[in-house]
Amino acid sequence: MDEPLLTIEDLAVQFPTEDGLVKAVDGVFLDVRPGEVVGVVGESGSGKSVTAMSVLGLVRRPGRITRGRIRFRGRNLLDLSPRALRAVRGGEIAMVFQDPMTALNPVVPVGRQIAEAVRLHGKGLSRGAVRDRVIELLASVGVPNPATRYRQFPHEYSGGMRQRAMIAMAMANEPALLIADEPTTALDVTIQAQVLDLLRSARERTGAAAILITHDLGVIAELADRVAVMYAGRVVEQGDVHAVFDAPRHPYTRGLMASRPRIESSPGALVPIPGSPPSMLAPPPGCPFHPRCPIAADREPCRISRPGLTAVGAGHATACHFHEELA
Amino acid sequence: MLTYVARRLMVNVGVFLLISVGVFLLVRAAPGDPVRMMVNPEQLAAGGPDFIARKRAELGLDDPVVVRYVVWLRDALTGDLGYSFVSHRPVSAVLGERIGPTVLLMGTALLLGLLVAVPAGTLAAVRRNSAADYASAVVSLAVISVPSFFLGIAAIYVFSLTLGWFPSSGMTTPGGGGTDVLAHLVLPAAILALSIAGPFMRYVRGGLIAELGADYIRTAEAKGAGPPRVLLRHALRNALIPLITVIMIYVPQLLAGAVALEQVFAWPGMGQLAISSIGQLDYPVVIGFALFIAVLVLLCNLAADVLYAVADPRISLQ
């Protein structure tokens, strides 16, 4: 098996708020191997985005990484100088954000924003060379009339086109790792499939690995090789997509699978997970899922100790005291 | 672009007509009978009992209000604002020679104010809640709170009387050299600049803090852009757009500040003229001044609309 490209070890991120300390991420472990797509799923507030932001050091103040290591190509990204980190950002690791409507600077032509990404990592390129590269990038993500589109402003692009431009920007320096944070959530359903296709082909063309953050299990099933399920700031189950989806070994993953709408199911047959995600200000003691868990049944280990990830198969791990009962 | 400007212009012309009606009605409401003020007692005696009535008809004062308004507006638009009661010179000539010094004072103050406010506001936004931020908040509040005429008097005491660095009044000294006007300009322009730099700085700070939290800033950081680039190329560029409107809104205030400071520094501008004309009940000059302010404010509004469209690509020009 390949050496991991990215290894997140015991990452913890905290946000001080007026009401107290929010532990948005509290002990995340995650590996990404070269060329592989890791899907990260979880409800809002489970720490998916904060984990992704941490990789590039983009956690905004007053948020703070309090613990852990993020190893990438032999370096701990958390130890890098600001200058060295900037070389990684947009160079070796690039990011696509959730809302393309707000992720582009409204007063700078789209082409120039992509050119900025090219120029920041390709010093010494001539103006013409940068421009040619940007037009080539725009064409590669399926933006029609790239030479005209180069000069246009974000408001002249549709949502789907903007996300294409964001992907072109991310792919500008052929990153080894692409992080896509809910890249299709803000888009029309008809556009979502196109953008996913595009992400897939862009990734395949450059051989980049990817972290794909989403709450859409269908997207994961379609694009990811492996999946990490997050709950309350930790990964609660991870493994090969087929292994996890075919035989989930964590009650939360089971709940997620069961709550998915399906074409064949009759109306009203959605099965929601009871309760709501825990407050990250005061997470429940023990396993954070136990108040909503169908198998915890108020058993003592669930109330008292937080389970760690345990291997339950080849590359498949779960954080549940009673995972055997789910086998 | 041209149709956009033309449409904005139409709106402004409408507003100008409304103002002109107001000004015209004010003229009529002013005390005194223009014919009685014009004619001297000998003419009156020689002209016979119906002299006043004939003169009124001759001058068109018996025409309906609407006719008189149209005639007055036509004259005003061609630059004929009548004659000053005091100097008996055309109002347009009296005002004309005062526009230059006032525009010089206001323009210099605006430029200086921006040169202080933009860097100070940027610094306060970047280092928010630092000592520098609080200090700039205190200073800007102080200059907003203290009236500029008081600052003017204080500045004359310190810089002219005590230190003797700058002249205390007027715009020129007889026999002064090339930098003479500049030396006279320093104190009033600096004080006028301070009075607008305070609020401008707060606008820059607030706007920049909002922009620095925007998603596109994170995108720029994710590209690998360094802090200066993120700040200047991305955040400040967006934060300065609303400042265009703020500046134009402050132009009348700038003019009001200039009126007060021209008194304090005996600056031979429009403000000084307006104050003395009001004191002498020189209605034609006062009306001319009022029309001038109206036109100035409307032009600034138009300029703001056009500049906004140039600076912000999202504003449709259609």
XYZ file of C-alpha atoms in Angstrom:
645
model
C 0.000 0.000 0.000
C 1.230 3.496 -0.857
C 2.696 5.784 1.720
C -0.002 8.331 2.652
C 0.241 11.714 0.942
C -1.518 13.420 3.821
C -1.842 12.216 7.378
C -3.992 14.032 9.900
C -3.197 12.889 13.412
C -5.259 13.770 16.453
C -6.277 17.172 15.105
C -8.183 19.438 17.503
C -9.566 22.874 16.672
C -11.264 25.134 19.170
C -13.296 28.306 18.820
C -13.704 30.489 21.886
C -17.223 31.962 21.906
C -19.181 34.089 24.343
C -20.836 30.935 25.661
C -17.636 28.974 26.072
C -15.116 26.943 24.142
C -16.435 25.138 21.063
C -14.439 22.033 20.229
C -15.291 21.939 16.541
C -12.738 19.244 15.827
C -11.611 17.016 18.661
C -9.198 14.276 17.696
C -9.513 13.632 13.971
C -7.354 10.975 12.315
C -7.410 10.755 8.526
C -5.102 9.432 5.799
C -5.143 10.328 2.122
C -2.993 8.261 -0.247
C -1.680 9.603 -3.556
C -4.324 9.675 -6.257
C -7.151 8.496 -4.016
C -10.457 10.229 -3.304
C -11.483 10.313 0.330
C -15.064 11.321 0.963
C -15.830 13.003 4.259
C -19.483 12.919 5.311
C -21.322 14.215 8.327
C -24.019 16.601 9.417
C -23.511 20.364 9.601
C -21.260 21.149 12.532
C -19.603 17.738 12.582
C -16.230 19.366 11.884
C -15.809 18.431 8.199
C -15.104 21.917 6.902
C -12.974 22.936 9.863
C -10.817 19.855 9.301
C -10.386 20.834 5.650
C -9.579 24.450 6.508
C -6.985 23.285 9.024
C -5.002 21.506 6.318
C -4.291 24.821 4.585
C -4.079 26.821 7.799
C -7.234 28.718 6.861
C -9.003 28.409 10.206
C -10.062 31.955 10.990
C -9.356 33.667 14.252
C -10.380 33.290 16.997
C -10.414 29.618 15.968
C -7.195 27.829 16.902
C -5.612 24.466 16.211
C -4.799 23.226 19.688
C -3.467 19.749 19.017
C -2.316 17.367 16.378
C -0.177 17.054 13.290
C -0.916 17.345 9.599
C 1.837 15.588 7.702
C 2.123 16.216 4.000
C 5.071 14.942 1.957
C 7.201 14.536 5.044
C 6.459 17.926 6.603
C 4.093 18.932 9.377
C 1.979 21.653 7.782
C 1.217 23.073 11.218
C 4.923 23.819 11.731
C 5.515 25.585 8.413
C 6.479 29.242 8.267
C 3.805 31.497 6.755
C 5.890 31.775 3.598
C 6.349 28.021 3.225
C 2.644 27.494 3.887
C 1.758 29.980 1.139
C 3.860 27.953 -1.288
C 1.748 24.890 -0.415
C -1.560 26.775 -0.686
C -2.728 26.772 -4.262
C 0.465 24.983 -5.258
C 0.669 21.458 -3.852
C -2.737 21.609 -2.161
C -5.652 23.515 -3.663
C -9.185 24.032 -2.495
C -12.633 24.420 -4.027
C -15.208 26.070 -1.790
C -18.888 25.548 -1.220
C -20.433 28.745 -2.512
C -19.070 29.918 -5.853
C -21.357 32.961 -5.648
C -19.248 34.480 -2.880
C -15.889 32.754 -3.326
C -14.796 34.972 -6.209
C -13.798 38.603 -5.809
C -16.726 40.551 -7.317
C -14.659 43.412 -8.720
C -11.829 41.495 -10.393
C -12.300 39.780 -13.778
C -12.463 35.995 -13.397
C -9.501 35.442 -15.695
C -7.303 37.694 -13.611
C -8.264 35.833 -10.458
C -7.154 32.563 -12.027
C -4.051 34.286 -13.405
C -3.197 35.284 -9.846
C -3.085 31.616 -8.852
C -0.847 30.831 -11.832
C 1.487 33.754 -11.222
C 1.832 33.233 -7.460
C 3.333 29.789 -8.084
C 4.972 30.299 -11.446
C 7.288 33.221 -10.994
C 8.916 34.528 -14.132
C 6.110 33.579 -16.502
C 5.447 36.259 -19.083
C 2.085 38.040 -19.158
C 1.204 36.311 -22.385
C 2.172 32.885 -21.056
C 0.035 33.389 -17.946
C -2.904 34.505 -20.055
C -2.562 31.541 -22.400
C -2.413 29.188 -19.439
C -5.578 30.690 -17.905
C -7.482 30.436 -21.178
C -6.331 26.839 -21.490
C -7.515 26.170 -17.916
C -10.903 27.769 -18.566
C -11.287 25.683 -21.694
C -10.310 22.528 -19.789
C -13.171 23.008 -17.312
C -15.661 23.496 -20.120
C -16.107 27.270 -19.994
C -17.177 28.265 -23.515
C -15.434 31.210 -25.243
C -12.618 31.249 -22.681
C -10.926 34.285 -24.230
C -14.085 36.362 -23.759
C -14.901 34.802 -20.402
C -11.397 35.742 -19.224
C -12.359 39.400 -19.117
C -15.783 38.930 -17.562
C -16.647 39.543 -13.929
C -18.083 36.892 -11.584
C -21.592 38.360 -11.800
C -21.549 37.672 -15.533
C -21.034 33.954 -14.816
C -23.784 31.540 -13.779
C -23.355 29.567 -10.545
C -22.196 26.455 -12.374
C -19.752 28.467 -14.494
C -18.336 30.097 -11.396
C -17.731 26.721 -9.802
C -16.013 25.644 -13.043
C -13.821 28.730 -12.778
C -13.046 27.858 -9.138
C -12.023 24.364 -10.238
C -9.837 25.856 -12.989
C -8.224 28.059 -10.338
C -7.646 25.068 -8.054
C -6.142 22.988 -10.851
C -3.938 25.868 -12.053
C -0.761 24.459 -10.536
C -1.674 20.775 -10.804
C -1.904 20.172 -7.056
C -1.088 16.800 -5.528
C -4.151 17.183 -3.288
C -7.456 18.835 -4.056
C -9.813 19.648 -1.207
C -13.396 20.202 -2.306
C -15.646 21.524 0.459
C -19.244 20.781 -0.523
C -18.497 21.784 -4.121
C -22.019 21.130 -5.376
C -24.187 22.038 -2.392
C -24.912 25.568 -3.571
C -25.633 24.559 -7.154
C -28.797 23.587 -9.012
C -29.341 19.848 -9.097
C -28.926 19.752 -12.867
C -25.546 21.471 -12.600
C -24.317 19.302 -9.720
C -23.713 16.258 -11.902
C -21.770 18.311 -14.452
C -19.525 19.792 -11.793
C -18.915 16.375 -10.229
C -17.989 14.974 -13.639
C -15.652 17.856 -14.125
C -14.007 17.330 -10.734
C -13.568 13.682 -11.592
C -11.993 14.332 -14.992
C -9.769 17.156 -13.723
C -8.538 14.887 -10.974
C -7.985 11.940 -13.279
C -6.099 14.091 -15.766
C -3.610 15.312 -13.169
C -3.591 12.276 -10.889
C -4.343 14.439 -7.865
C -5.647 12.954 -4.648
C -8.781 14.551 -3.272
C -10.694 15.121 -0.082
C -14.350 15.484 -0.992
C -16.471 16.948 1.758
C -20.202 16.538 1.419
C -23.315 15.521 3.241
C -24.547 13.752 0.133
C -23.881 10.014 0.396
C -24.672 9.623 -3.300
C -21.791 11.897 -4.221
C -19.446 9.833 -2.067
C -20.644 6.565 -3.563
C -20.055 7.949 -7.032
C -16.651 9.574 -6.623
C -14.856 8.359 -3.514
C -12.556 5.399 -2.998
C -12.722 5.624 0.755
C -15.091 7.355 3.126
C -14.717 8.907 6.565
C -17.896 9.533 8.534
C -17.626 12.402 10.996
C -19.732 13.053 14.044
C -19.220 15.653 16.773
C -15.698 16.582 15.722
C -14.320 13.074 15.161
C -14.185 10.388 12.542
C -16.527 7.673 13.789
C -16.164 5.238 10.915
C -13.875 4.979 7.950
C -12.960 2.542 5.263
C -13.424 1.477 1.695
C -16.621 2.997 0.305
C -18.135 -0.373 -0.530
C -17.210 -1.896 2.798
C -18.662 0.989 4.753
C -21.806 1.425 2.688
C -22.502 -2.294 2.327
C -21.892 -3.130 5.958
C -21.744 -0.043 8.158
C -20.336 -0.824 11.572
C -21.325 2.360 13.364
C -24.918 3.092 14.347
C -24.571 6.679 13.101
C -23.466 5.525 9.634
C -26.409 3.111 9.645
C -28.716 5.976 10.519
C -27.287 8.077 7.689
C -27.818 5.242 5.217
C -31.363 4.665 6.435
C -32.281 8.344 6.277
C -31.350 8.600 2.598
C -34.265 9.222 0.286
C -34.574 6.503 -2.357
C -36.513 6.425 -5.569
C -38.107 3.076 -4.720
C -39.219 4.064 -1.244
C -42.789 5.198 -0.787
C -43.499 8.785 0.281
C -43.110 9.281 3.989
C -40.709 6.352 4.260
C -37.712 8.523 5.172
C -36.216 7.347 8.432
C -34.667 10.279 10.253
C -32.082 9.834 12.977
C -33.905 10.811 16.167
C -32.693 13.840 18.119
C -30.274 16.438 16.853
C -26.474 16.733 16.665
C -24.920 17.493 20.032
C -24.020 21.000 21.080
C -20.295 21.355 20.615
C -20.229 23.663 23.618
C -21.215 20.868 25.946
C -20.934 17.544 24.120
C -22.464 14.617 25.984
C -19.993 12.563 28.034
C -18.882 9.203 26.724
C -19.788 8.455 23.137
C -21.228 11.709 21.751
C -23.761 9.729 19.724
C -25.186 7.748 22.664
C -28.242 9.980 23.324
C -29.444 9.316 19.772
C -28.097 5.798 19.412
C -30.526 2.916 18.878
C -28.137 0.333 20.355
C -26.636 2.278 23.250
C -29.809 1.768 25.272
C -28.269 3.629 28.175
C -25.494 1.063 28.533
C -22.645 2.116 30.776
C -19.663 2.152 28.343
C -21.576 4.433 25.976
C -22.324 6.930 28.728
C -18.840 6.917 30.218
C -16.093 6.442 27.668
C -15.606 7.808 24.204
C -14.738 4.899 21.903
C -11.637 5.105 19.696
C -11.387 3.796 16.145
C -10.997 0.010 16.080
C -10.223 -2.025 12.988
C -13.154 -4.183 11.944
C -11.820 -5.315 8.571
C -9.182 -4.522 5.990
C -8.849 -0.770 6.160
C -12.252 -0.492 7.838
C -12.451 1.018 11.314
C -15.264 2.163 13.566
C -15.559 3.964 16.864
C -18.333 2.042 18.603
C -18.241 0.017 21.818
C -20.746 -2.478 20.465
C -19.796 -2.694 16.804
C -19.905 -6.501 16.971
C -23.645 -6.251 17.365
C -23.799 -4.552 13.977
C -21.696 -7.127 12.135
C -22.456 54.277 -20.332
C -23.746 57.392 -22.077
C -27.387 56.414 -21.606
C -26.647 55.657 -17.967
C -25.140 59.103 -17.444
C -27.972 60.705 -19.395
C -30.581 58.989 -17.227
C -28.867 60.009 -14.009
C -28.608 63.517 -15.416
C -32.356 63.643 -16.102
C -33.078 62.770 -12.482
C -30.739 65.515 -11.342
C -32.289 68.075 -13.672
C -35.663 67.285 -12.123
C -34.307 67.832 -8.643
C -32.665 71.062 -9.755
C -35.974 72.411 -11.085
C -37.653 71.640 -7.752
C -34.906 73.484 -5.904
C -35.135 76.434 -8.283
C -38.871 76.742 -7.556
C -38.074 76.798 -3.850
C -35.391 79.438 -4.294
C -37.667 81.543 -6.513
C -40.460 81.460 -3.951
C -37.989 82.492 -1.274
C -37.046 85.528 -3.347
C -40.680 86.544 -3.510
C -41.077 86.024 0.212
C -38.134 88.315 0.925
C -39.172 91.613 2.505
C -39.028 94.893 0.556
C -40.398 96.109 -2.783
C -37.775 95.928 -5.537
C -39.272 98.892 -7.439
C -39.283 101.159 -4.408
C -35.697 100.108 -3.725
C -34.656 100.820 -7.323
C -36.160 104.238 -7.940
C -34.916 107.356 -6.233
C -37.232 110.002 -4.786
C -36.644 112.476 -7.671
C -37.715 109.927 -10.282
C -40.726 109.143 -8.148
C -41.711 112.799 -7.915
C -41.172 113.413 -11.644
C -42.925 110.258 -12.780
C -46.350 111.090 -11.457
C -48.768 109.076 -9.327
C -48.822 105.997 -11.514
C -45.045 105.829 -11.919
C -44.648 102.825 -9.618
C -47.426 100.938 -11.366
C -45.972 101.672 -14.817
C -42.524 100.617 -13.676
C -43.925 97.358 -12.268
C -45.582 96.547 -15.568
C -42.438 97.498 -17.462
C -40.333 95.155 -15.319
C -42.840 92.353 -15.720
C -43.655 92.267 -12.026
C -47.381 92.155 -12.788
C -47.073 89.007 -14.868
C -48.391 85.734 -13.433
C -46.045 83.901 -11.091
C -45.423 81.118 -13.595
C -44.329 83.559 -16.306
C -42.047 85.352 -13.882
C -40.545 82.039 -12.738
C -39.807 80.972 -16.306
C -38.203 84.321 -17.132
C -36.153 84.215 -13.927
C -35.037 80.614 -14.550
C -34.115 81.426 -18.161
C -31.954 84.312 -16.975
C -30.426 82.249 -14.186
C -29.544 79.442 -16.578
C -27.807 81.860 -18.899
C -25.755 83.087 -15.973
C -27.757 86.227 -15.284
C -28.447 86.124 -11.559
C -29.064 89.844 -11.234
C -26.984 92.429 -9.452
C -25.658 92.609 -5.941
C -27.515 95.181 -3.806
C -24.218 96.037 -2.146
C -21.553 96.182 -4.838
C -23.970 96.614 -7.792
C -21.858 94.158 -9.784
C -23.363 91.102 -11.494
C -23.927 88.286 -9.008
C -22.276 85.809 -11.379
C -19.074 87.897 -11.376
C -19.136 88.301 -7.584
C -19.599 84.563 -7.069
C -17.202 83.632 -9.856
C -14.165 85.221 -8.272
C -14.907 83.388 -4.994
C -15.308 79.888 -6.421
C -11.595 79.332 -7.044
C -10.353 79.823 -3.465
C -13.192 77.716 -2.026
C -12.621 74.863 -4.454
C -8.892 75.030 -3.711
C -9.579 74.825 0.029
C -12.142 72.024 -0.246
C -10.147 70.030 -2.786
C -6.952 70.178 -0.754
C -8.843 69.247 2.397
C -10.556 66.301 0.695
C -7.262 65.010 -0.669
C -5.471 65.414 2.670
C -8.398 63.851 4.512
C -8.316 60.771 2.291
C -4.537 60.510 2.546
C -4.941 60.282 6.315
C -8.186 58.314 6.514
C -7.434 55.437 4.137
C -4.113 54.338 5.679
C -5.345 54.983 9.237
C -8.610 53.119 8.640
C -6.721 50.244 7.035
C -4.325 50.013 9.948
C -7.206 50.118 12.441
C -9.003 47.327 10.560
C -5.959 45.091 10.253
C -4.941 45.585 13.874
C -8.438 45.799 15.238
C -8.832 46.020 18.991
C -5.166 46.956 19.286
C -3.872 50.105 20.949
C -3.557 51.747 17.519
C -7.192 50.961 16.749
C -8.472 52.423 20.003
C -6.231 55.461 19.670
C -7.515 56.178 16.176
C -11.100 55.745 17.383
C -10.525 58.296 20.140
C -8.839 60.769 17.788
C -11.523 60.460 15.127
C -14.287 60.874 17.699
C -12.482 63.937 19.043
C -12.198 65.627 15.655
C -15.833 64.785 14.895
C -16.940 66.265 18.224
C -14.883 69.462 18.293
C -16.263 72.083 15.887
C -13.770 73.032 13.209
C -14.027 76.775 13.867
C -12.777 76.078 17.391
C -9.922 73.969 16.052
C -9.215 76.840 13.650
C -8.933 79.380 16.417
C -6.776 77.022 18.453
C -4.539 76.370 15.443
C -4.122 80.093 14.803
C -3.086 80.557 18.421
C -0.582 77.717 18.350
C 0.835 77.743 14.835
C 0.497 81.405 13.870
C 0.691 83.479 17.027
C 2.902 81.309 19.221
C 5.102 79.405 16.778
C 4.747 81.768 13.838
C 4.964 78.922 11.314
C 1.978 79.821 9.152
C 0.067 83.029 8.395
C -3.177 83.362 10.302
C -5.460 84.892 7.704
C -6.086 85.615 4.057
C -4.892 83.777 1.000
C -1.946 85.900 -0.042
C 0.490 88.360 1.469
C 1.431 91.360 -0.669
C 4.817 90.600 -2.165
C 4.627 86.932 -1.148
C 6.614 84.366 -3.127
C 5.552 81.234 -5.034
C 4.651 79.231 -1.960
C 2.702 82.096 -0.425
C -0.757 80.688 -1.174
C 0.401 77.255 -0.006
C 1.512 78.667 3.349
C -1.868 80.333 3.799
C -3.623 77.142 2.765
C -1.945 74.791 5.254
C -3.902 75.572 8.422
C -7.480 75.867 7.082
C -7.035 72.884 4.734
C -5.505 70.717 7.457
C -8.334 71.475 9.886
C -11.010 70.910 7.272
C -9.223 67.665 6.343
C -9.256 66.500 9.964
C -12.973 67.100 10.264
C -13.690 64.673 7.420
C -10.793 62.272 8.061
C -12.460 61.180 11.320
C -15.672 59.836 9.812
C -13.920 58.621 6.633
C -11.516 56.600 8.719
C -14.372 54.886 10.513
C -16.000 54.041 7.180
C -12.759 52.583 5.795
C -12.230 50.541 8.963
C -15.775 49.187 9.049
C -15.856 48.430 5.344
C -12.501 46.706 5.416
C -13.378 44.547 8.425
C -16.508 43.387 6.610
C -14.575 42.622 3.420
C -11.797 40.787 5.267
C -14.416 38.321 6.486
C -15.713 37.630 2.972
C -15.411 34.258 1.274
C -13.328 35.589 -1.606
C -10.625 36.592 0.886
C -10.353 32.951 1.928
C -10.128 32.019 -1.750
C -7.252 34.458 -2.209
C -5.496 33.013 0.851
C -6.078 29.483 -0.425
C -4.332 30.479 -3.675
C -1.229 31.333 -1.702
C -1.548 35.115 -1.754
C 0.348 36.854 1.051
C -1.233 39.258 3.560
C -0.301 42.507 1.705
C -1.737 41.194 -1.530
C -4.912 39.908 0.137
C -5.357 43.229 1.906
C -4.611 45.662 -0.900
C -5.595 43.839 -4.073
C -8.674 42.139 -2.729
C -10.126 43.595 0.465
C -9.288 47.291 0.141
C -10.335 47.416 -3.494
C -13.821 46.298 -2.440
C -13.928 48.338 0.752
C -13.194 51.616 -1.025
C -16.163 51.423 -3.409
C -18.778 52.530 -0.840
C -16.408 55.354 0.141
C -17.248 57.074 -3.162
C -20.790 57.610 -1.939
C -19.607 58.666 1.490
C -17.318 61.288 -0.021
C -20.106 62.734 -2.151
C -22.456 62.805 0.815
C -19.816 64.720 2.732
C -19.270 67.395 0.071
C -22.040 69.681 1.406
C -20.643 69.146 4.893
C -17.213 70.002 3.575
C -18.659 73.191 2.122
C -20.348 74.029 5.429
C -17.042 73.459 7.202
C -15.341 75.677 4.631
C -17.887 78.450 5.264
C -17.023 78.452 8.959
C -13.278 78.157 8.440
C -13.230 80.883 5.777
C -14.600 83.220 8.442
C -11.952 82.180 10.945
C -9.057 82.398 8.480
C -10.428 85.302 6.387
C -10.119 83.010 3.362
C -11.608 84.931 0.417
C -13.981 82.183 -0.667
C -17.695 81.664 -1.174
C -18.377 80.970 2.475
C -17.061 84.318 3.553
C -19.073 85.981 0.805
C -22.245 84.131 1.789
C -21.958 85.087 5.445
C -21.363 88.772 4.689
C -24.153 88.820 2.068
C -26.638 87.373 4.538
C -25.621 90.026 7.059
C -26.128 92.785 4.503
C -29.443 91.363 3.219
C -27.849 91.110 -0.230
C -30.574 88.750 -1.521
C -29.355 88.286 -5.111
C -25.965 87.061 -3.885
C -27.558 84.818 -1.227
C -29.833 83.299 -3.881
C -26.896 82.825 -6.207
C -25.042 81.061 -3.397
C -28.037 78.809 -2.700
C -28.282 77.869 -6.372
C -24.556 77.228 -6.482
C -24.781 74.823 -3.532
C -27.700 73.039 -5.168
C -25.807 72.603 -8.415
C -22.661 71.498 -6.585
C -24.491 68.850 -4.585
C -26.321 67.582 -7.642
C -23.096 67.399 -9.630
C -21.490 65.456 -6.784
C -24.386 63.026 -6.777
C -24.029 62.562 -10.482
C -20.293 62.096 -10.109
C -20.907 59.502 -7.377
C -23.295 57.542 -9.591
C -20.879 57.574 -12.499
C -17.787 56.768 -10.408
C -19.664 53.977 -8.686
C -20.531 52.453 -12.030
C -16.915 52.706 -13.110
C -15.547 51.231 -9.867
C -18.074 48.447 -9.376
C -18.570 46.179 -12.383
C -21.778 44.816 -10.827
C -23.588 48.098 -11.420
C -25.397 47.671 -14.669
C -24.949 50.497 -17.117
C -28.081 49.616 -18.989
